[in-house]
Amino acid sequence: MKTKQEQVGTTTQRKISRRAFLGTGAAAAAGGALVIGFTLRRHFHNVDVADEAAGKVAVGNPFDAWVHVQPDGSAELVLAQSEMGQGVYTALPMLLAEEADLDWQRVRVVQSEFSLGTGGSGSVMSNYLPLRQAGAMVRTVMIATAARQWGVAESECTTLNSEVMHARSSRRVSYGQLVPAARAMPLPNFKTVKLKDPAQFTLIGKPTQHLDIPDKCTGAARFGLDVRLPGMVYAVIARCPTFGGTPAKFDATKALAVPGVLQVFEIPAKGYRIFTAGGIAVVATSTWAAMQGRKALQITWNRGPHSTESTDMLRAQMKEALAHAPAWTSDTEGVSLDNVLASRRVESVYEFPFLAHACMEPMNITAHLREGRCEVWAPSQAADAMRSVIAKELELAESSVTVHTTLMGGGFGRRYQYDFPAEVAQIAKHVEVPVQLVWTREDDMTHDFYRPAGMRRMRGALDTHGNIVAWSDHLADVPLSYQWGEPGKRKPDGSELPGRPVYPIAQVRMGFTPIESAVPRAWWRSVETSFNGLAVECFTDELAHAAGEDPYRFRRRLLQLPEIPRVRGKDEGPPPDRNRLIAVLDLAAQMAGWGTSLGPHRGRGIACTTNYAYLAQVAEVTVENDTIRVDRLVTAVDCGQVVNPNGARSQLEGGMLFTLSSILKEAITIRDGAVEQQNFDDYSVLRMPEAPALETWFVESHAAPHGLGEAAVGLTGPAVANAIFAATGKRLRRMPFRMDESTA
Amino acid sequence: MAQFPLNVNGQSRTIEADGEMPLLWALRDLLRLTGTKYGCGIGMCGACTVHLDGTAVRSCQTTVADARGKKVVTIEGLGLERGKQVALHAVQRAWIAEQVPQCGYCQSGQIMSAAALLANKPHPTDSEIDDAMTGNICRCATYFRIRKAIHTAAQEMRA
């Protein structure tokens, strides 16, 4: 049922090209190729402005993906997804090539100029069916064309490696040769086209090398900051350190005296949904000169209305909120959990800080405005939405703005935002040549859209059998919904709370109290799961220990109890399959040697989740001299059909260690209305010596695939925290974790 | 502004710049060698690592005046011998074989640090790898594969 970590397949070095392509029709001519256009279903966490903007752009253009089969036998997949290291440029063409029986060595990916929002771990999950259907359409058309030419029955023809074969007459013909005739054939209906039985897959499920990796090892890969155009200039912006602050006055004399500095001008702040700080832009002939020019600026800031905000103040408000009834609760029945008959009660407060995305490539974007048109090069998770933002800022029609999506040095949700696109549009109005807006690391750290900070009071009750009979969770955080909800329409709701625990519990109550803050917040890898996942599985662990039961056995036993009948909410979707969860718990426990002795100062913790996919993880830690070291993470995954085991493993490994970094090291704190951390010297992140050994096991499955980019984020935190408790007897609840934790 | 003769990837180049300009920006903006990346500007992340006379240095902390007369090798020149692209460096081949990069932004610097490590210590232990690579941050957190790839490259270079 499981597959061990396979070796990665042979190296194939192929380029990924990025060029303009205009999709015009379902089987339109494009240089004599057979072209099939189709629509990929988007998947987002939240309905937000990106969705709306994308919807507007999509009008009049029915497709967001295309297949070209060329007369030379090569095939191209024109994709609207963005690549930021998650491997979509390999996993998505694999889906197409599998069903079309394309020669994998001759498949290329082309980045479409029409770009969709890429996030929410949705690329593989949402494209699994459409891309297979598109592939099956190619194969079906090729068979029909060959069969007609040969005068044989279609059922007697087979396909392999971009060829159609007729075994009885020993004839074969390449797809390339069939293209001219195939273009005149009717396309099969995507709804009824015959798909392969997954048991026959030869490419899907095979570890396949990522097509974009060779260029990333030679310096040839071009990221946003690597855009170089003839005559281009570089810009940086001096922004007020405090959120909501603006320049009161400035003197550019010294800045303009710096060699290479060309222009200095003010750009205004932008409000709701764009959220830029505004400031003083410095344009120069090199990035370095622009930075030196900015240092020489003399600015007096009006620090704005939020200049007294601090982390201490926010924490005090959260504590106060938790001492009172929540502003919002999930039910109105008024059943007090205190009245539920229980033999043991447990109560704990968990706390999580603001976090930065800290993508390795700081925010940047390049634009060239001339003659009423704007061309933009954007490392963006949502190029289509950026086009709208830029067009609006420049008062141009969207058709006058072209956005090229570049490679991205990390995304993690940060590259959905509209701040840097709006800024570059403001700057481009003053500059006649191409201009690259560069955010320094300090800009990136102090003007991010942060993962929310919050506190929560968890309460649980156990009956005499050790079953959980009541569970409540009062979250007081600086909510995303108050950043992105329309001003004047913001109301507390449960949108940032976890779904009901997967374990059967009769009385569950969620509560929420919003804390107002000027600190910008937005999506951060896995969004609310990043703080909810830890609380749910750590508190479950606390209840297991309170029940006097082994935490693995406790979870396993609860998952086998009968479901408690209730009406499911309309947004809840189908209930998770508890047997799949039990299977991954068992696999992780078995592979980690759960129950065997680890020796002094060491401990194991377990956690599981049904967010994104079915996962369980066992963490092994050593805690000596108050230093926490994570030694090993053993993970079992049932994500349905694994498309590319190489990429799936990468995404999980990255998610685990990104999370480890956040729970052990990272925190953004606020003082005098500004972020205190500036760079990687005071915002510590995980480094090589702190990276544990990783073992990841997949459950073989042909069920519909789930995305894995965010799946481990809600899992590694609790597994490690539970392991720290096992090693030391101390339960840590405030992130980033320290053995000398203070909750004061 | 002054003129600085530099030897970059075996080629003589002359740049006109302020002597205090970090080598990073001279490479990226003046010579348009963009394989060397900007990550922090304070020598804390390693994305800008290049070789200066064979030693791994942070190009954001090295001025063009410091680099004058020295041999600079960037990621673009790692597979070069006497100015010709002979093959990928063993570290680059190992990076591909172990499928290290995700977003890939930090990997130029990771590869340059790893190549310098192996030039000095052909058979590094895990802890020697940890020490040598601790200055290179990867936010996709590919550390586990980097460690494997360095061992793979070491094995290949030994063979």
Coordinates of C-alpha atoms in Angstrom, one line a residue, chain A residues 230-546:
Chain A
P230 CA 17.8 48.3 -22.9
G231 CA 18.0 51.7 -21.2
M232 CA 16.3 50.6 -18.0
V233 CA 16.5 52.4 -14.7
Y234 CA 15.9 51.3 -11.1
A235 CA 13.7 52.7 -8.4
V236 CA 13.3 52.4 -4.6
I237 CA 10.7 54.0 -2.4
A238 CA 11.2 55.6 1.0
R239 CA 8.1 54.6 3.0
C240 CA 7.0 55.7 6.4
P241 CA 8.0 53.1 9.0
T242 CA 4.7 53.5 10.8
F243 CA 1.6 52.0 9.2
G244 CA -0.6 54.9 8.0
G245 CA 2.2 57.5 8.2
T246 CA 3.0 59.9 5.3
P247 CA 5.8 62.3 4.4
A248 CA 5.2 65.7 5.9
K249 CA 8.0 67.3 3.9
F250 CA 11.2 66.2 2.2
D251 CA 14.4 67.6 0.8
A252 CA 15.9 65.8 -2.2
T253 CA 19.0 68.0 -2.7
K254 CA 21.5 65.6 -1.3
A255 CA 19.8 62.6 -2.9
L256 CA 20.0 64.2 -6.3
A257 CA 23.7 64.8 -5.8
V258 CA 24.4 61.1 -5.5
P259 CA 26.0 59.9 -8.8
G260 CA 23.5 57.9 -10.8
V261 CA 20.4 59.4 -9.2
L262 CA 18.0 60.7 -11.9
Q263 CA 14.7 61.7 -10.3
V264 CA 13.1 62.0 -6.9
F265 CA 9.3 62.5 -6.5
E266 CA 6.5 61.7 -4.1
I267 CA 3.9 59.1 -4.7
P268 CA 0.6 59.1 -2.7
A269 CA -0.5 56.2 -0.5
K270 CA -3.4 54.1 -1.9
G271 CA -6.2 52.9 0.3
Y272 CA -8.5 49.9 0.6
R273 CA -7.5 46.8 -1.3
I274 CA -4.3 48.3 -2.8
F275 CA -2.8 49.3 0.6
T276 CA 0.4 51.1 -0.3
A277 CA 2.3 53.3 2.1
G278 CA 3.1 55.9 -0.6
G279 CA 6.4 57.8 0.0
I280 CA 9.3 59.3 -1.9
A281 CA 10.5 57.5 -5.0
V282 CA 14.2 57.6 -6.1
V283 CA 15.0 56.7 -9.6
A284 CA 18.6 55.9 -10.6
T285 CA 20.8 54.2 -13.2
S286 CA 21.6 51.3 -10.9
T287 CA 19.9 49.7 -7.9
W288 CA 22.8 50.7 -5.7
A289 CA 22.6 54.3 -6.7
A290 CA 18.9 54.3 -6.0
M291 CA 19.5 52.9 -2.5
Q292 CA 22.3 55.5 -1.9
G293 CA 20.0 58.2 -3.1
R294 CA 17.3 57.1 -0.7
K295 CA 19.7 57.1 2.2
A296 CA 20.5 60.8 1.4
L297 CA 16.9 61.9 1.4
Q298 CA 15.9 64.2 4.3
I299 CA 12.3 63.3 5.2
T300 CA 10.1 64.5 8.0
W301 CA 7.3 61.9 8.6
N302 CA 3.8 62.5 9.8
R303 CA 3.7 59.3 11.7
G304 CA -0.1 59.0 11.4
P305 CA -2.9 57.8 13.7
H306 CA -1.5 54.4 14.6
S307 CA 2.0 55.3 15.8
T308 CA 1.4 54.1 19.3
E309 CA 0.3 50.6 18.4
S310 CA 2.5 47.8 19.8
T311 CA 2.6 44.1 20.2
D312 CA 2.3 44.6 24.0
M313 CA -0.9 46.6 23.5
L314 CA -2.4 44.0 21.1
R315 CA -1.5 41.1 23.5
A316 CA -3.2 43.0 26.4
Q317 CA -6.4 43.4 24.3
M318 CA -6.3 39.7 23.3
K319 CA -6.0 38.7 27.0
E320 CA -8.9 41.0 27.9
A321 CA -11.0 39.6 25.0
L322 CA -10.4 36.0 26.2
A323 CA -11.6 37.0 29.7
H324 CA -15.0 37.9 28.3
A325 CA -17.7 36.3 26.2
P326 CA -16.8 36.2 22.5
A327 CA -18.2 38.8 20.1
W328 CA -19.4 35.9 17.9
T329 CA -20.3 32.3 18.7
S330 CA -21.0 29.4 16.5
D331 CA -24.4 28.6 18.1
T332 CA -27.2 30.4 19.8
E333 CA -28.6 27.4 21.7
G334 CA -27.0 28.7 24.9
V335 CA -25.9 25.3 26.1
S336 CA -23.1 26.1 28.5
L337 CA -20.2 23.8 28.2
D338 CA -19.7 24.1 31.9
N339 CA -23.0 22.2 32.3
V340 CA -21.9 19.2 30.2
L341 CA -21.3 16.3 32.5
A342 CA -17.6 15.6 32.6
S343 CA -15.0 13.8 34.6
R344 CA -12.1 16.0 33.6
R345 CA -11.8 19.4 32.2
V346 CA -8.8 21.0 30.4
E347 CA -8.2 24.6 29.6
S348 CA -5.3 26.2 27.8
V349 CA -4.3 29.4 26.0
Y350 CA -2.3 29.3 22.8
E351 CA -0.7 32.3 21.2
F352 CA 0.8 33.0 17.8
P353 CA 2.6 36.0 16.4
F354 CA 2.5 38.0 13.2
L355 CA 4.8 36.4 10.6
A356 CA 6.5 37.7 7.5
H357 CA 6.5 35.8 4.2
A358 CA 10.2 36.8 3.7
C359 CA 10.3 35.4 0.2
M360 CA 14.0 35.0 -0.8
E361 CA 13.3 37.4 -3.8
P362 CA 12.1 40.6 -2.3
M363 CA 9.0 42.3 -3.9
N364 CA 9.8 43.9 -7.3
I365 CA 8.2 44.6 -10.6
T366 CA 9.3 46.2 -13.9
A367 CA 7.2 48.4 -16.1
H368 CA 7.5 50.4 -19.3
L369 CA 4.9 53.0 -20.1
R370 CA 5.0 54.5 -23.5
E371 CA 2.5 55.8 -26.1
G372 CA -0.5 54.8 -24.1
R373 CA 0.6 51.2 -23.5
C374 CA 2.2 49.6 -20.5
E375 CA 4.3 46.5 -20.6
V376 CA 4.9 44.9 -17.2
W377 CA 7.2 42.1 -16.0
A378 CA 5.8 40.8 -12.7
P379 CA 6.8 38.0 -10.4
S380 CA 3.1 37.5 -9.5
Q381 CA 0.7 34.9 -8.3
A382 CA -2.1 36.8 -9.9
A383 CA -0.9 38.6 -13.1
D384 CA -4.5 39.1 -14.4
A385 CA -5.5 41.0 -11.2
M386 CA -2.3 43.0 -11.4
R387 CA -3.2 44.0 -14.9
S388 CA -6.5 45.5 -13.6
V389 CA -4.7 47.3 -10.8
I390 CA -2.1 48.8 -13.2
A391 CA -4.6 49.7 -15.9
K392 CA -6.8 51.5 -13.3
E393 CA -3.9 53.4 -11.9
L394 CA -2.7 54.5 -15.4
E395 CA -6.3 55.2 -16.5
L396 CA -5.7 52.8 -19.5
A397 CA -7.9 50.1 -20.9
E398 CA -6.9 46.7 -19.6
S399 CA -6.2 45.7 -23.2
S400 CA -3.4 48.4 -23.2
V401 CA -1.6 46.7 -20.4
T402 CA 0.4 43.5 -20.9
V403 CA 1.7 41.6 -17.9
H404 CA 4.5 39.0 -18.4
T405 CA 4.7 36.6 -15.5
T406 CA 8.3 35.9 -14.5
L407 CA 9.6 33.2 -12.3
M408 CA 9.2 34.0 -8.6
G409 CA 11.7 33.6 -5.8
G410 CA 9.0 32.3 -3.4
G411 CA 5.4 33.4 -3.2
F412 CA 3.7 31.8 -0.1
G413 CA 0.7 34.1 -0.7
R414 CA 2.7 37.4 -0.7
R415 CA 2.7 37.7 -4.4
Y416 CA -1.1 38.1 -4.6
Q417 CA -1.0 41.6 -3.4
Y418 CA -1.5 44.8 -5.4
D419 CA 0.8 47.1 -3.6
F420 CA 4.0 46.8 -5.7
P421 CA 2.0 46.8 -9.0
A422 CA 0.3 50.0 -8.0
E423 CA 3.6 51.5 -6.9
V424 CA 5.3 50.7 -10.2
A425 CA 2.4 52.2 -12.2
Q426 CA 2.7 55.4 -10.1
I427 CA 6.4 55.6 -10.8
A428 CA 6.1 54.7 -14.5
K429 CA 4.0 57.9 -15.0
H430 CA 7.2 59.9 -14.2
V431 CA 9.7 57.8 -16.2
E432 CA 10.0 57.4 -19.9
V433 CA 12.2 54.3 -20.0
P434 CA 11.6 50.8 -18.5
V435 CA 11.8 51.1 -14.7
Q436 CA 12.4 48.3 -12.2
L437 CA 10.9 48.9 -8.7
V438 CA 13.1 47.1 -6.2
W439 CA 12.1 46.5 -2.6
T440 CA 15.1 46.1 -0.3
R441 CA 14.9 43.3 2.2
E442 CA 14.2 45.9 4.9
D443 CA 11.2 47.2 2.8
D444 CA 10.0 43.6 2.3
M445 CA 10.3 42.9 6.1
T446 CA 8.6 46.1 7.3
H447 CA 5.9 46.5 4.7
D448 CA 4.6 42.9 4.3
F449 CA 1.1 41.7 4.6
Y450 CA 1.6 39.6 7.7
R451 CA 0.1 36.3 8.9
P452 CA -2.3 37.4 11.7
A453 CA -1.3 37.4 15.3
G454 CA -3.7 36.1 18.0
M455 CA -4.5 34.2 21.1
R456 CA -7.1 31.6 21.8
R457 CA -8.6 29.9 24.8
M458 CA -9.2 26.2 24.3
R459 CA -11.5 24.3 26.6
G460 CA -12.3 20.6 26.6
A461 CA -14.1 18.0 28.7
L462 CA -13.7 14.3 28.9
D463 CA -16.1 11.7 30.2
T464 CA -15.3 8.7 32.3
H465 CA -14.5 6.6 29.2
G466 CA -11.9 9.2 28.1
N467 CA -14.1 10.4 25.2
I468 CA -14.2 14.1 24.4
V469 CA -17.7 15.4 25.3
A470 CA -17.2 19.1 24.9
W471 CA -14.8 21.4 23.0
S472 CA -14.7 25.1 22.8
D473 CA -12.3 27.5 21.1
H474 CA -12.4 31.2 21.6
L475 CA -10.1 32.9 19.1
A476 CA -9.1 36.6 19.6
D477 CA -6.9 37.6 16.7
V478 CA -6.2 40.5 14.3
P479 CA -8.4 39.1 11.5
L480 CA -7.9 38.8 7.8
S481 CA -11.5 39.6 7.4
Y482 CA -11.1 43.1 8.9
Q483 CA -8.3 43.8 6.5
W484 CA -10.2 42.6 3.4
G485 CA -13.8 43.1 4.3
E486 CA -15.3 46.3 2.9
P487 CA -15.0 49.2 5.4
G488 CA -18.3 49.7 7.2
K489 CA -19.4 46.1 6.5
R490 CA -17.0 44.3 8.8
K491 CA -18.7 41.9 11.3
P492 CA -17.1 39.2 13.5
D493 CA -17.7 35.8 12.1
G494 CA -16.2 32.3 12.3
S495 CA -14.3 32.4 9.0
E496 CA -10.9 32.2 10.6
L497 CA -11.8 29.4 13.0
P498 CA -11.1 25.8 12.3
G499 CA -13.8 23.4 11.1
R500 CA -15.1 21.0 13.7
P501 CA -12.5 18.6 15.0
V502 CA -12.5 15.4 13.0
Y503 CA -13.0 13.5 16.3
P504 CA -16.6 12.9 17.3
I505 CA -17.6 15.4 20.0
A506 CA -21.2 16.1 21.0
Q507 CA -20.8 19.8 22.1
V508 CA -18.6 22.0 20.0
R509 CA -18.6 25.8 20.3
M510 CA -16.4 28.2 18.4
G511 CA -16.1 31.8 19.5
F512 CA -14.4 34.8 18.0
T513 CA -13.4 38.3 19.1
P514 CA -11.7 40.6 16.5
I515 CA -8.8 42.8 17.6
E516 CA -8.4 46.0 15.6
S517 CA -4.9 46.8 14.2
A518 CA -3.3 48.9 11.6
V519 CA -0.8 46.1 10.8
P520 CA -1.6 44.8 7.2
R521 CA -2.5 41.1 7.0
A522 CA -3.0 38.7 4.2
W523 CA -2.7 35.1 3.1
W524 CA 0.4 33.2 4.3
R525 CA 1.0 29.7 3.2
S526 CA -2.2 27.7 4.3
V527 CA -3.8 30.9 5.6
E528 CA -5.7 30.2 8.9
T529 CA -4.6 26.6 9.0
S530 CA -1.2 27.8 10.0
F531 CA -2.5 28.9 13.4
N532 CA -5.6 26.7 13.7
G533 CA -3.9 23.3 12.9
L534 CA -1.5 23.6 15.7
A535 CA -4.1 24.5 18.4
V536 CA -6.5 21.7 17.4
E537 CA -3.9 18.9 17.4
C538 CA -1.9 20.2 20.4
F539 CA -5.1 20.5 22.4
T540 CA -6.1 17.0 21.3
D541 CA -2.8 15.9 22.7
E542 CA -3.5 17.6 26.0
L543 CA -6.8 15.8 26.2
A544 CA -5.1 12.5 25.4
H545 CA -2.7 13.0 28.3
A546 CA -5.5 14.1 30.6

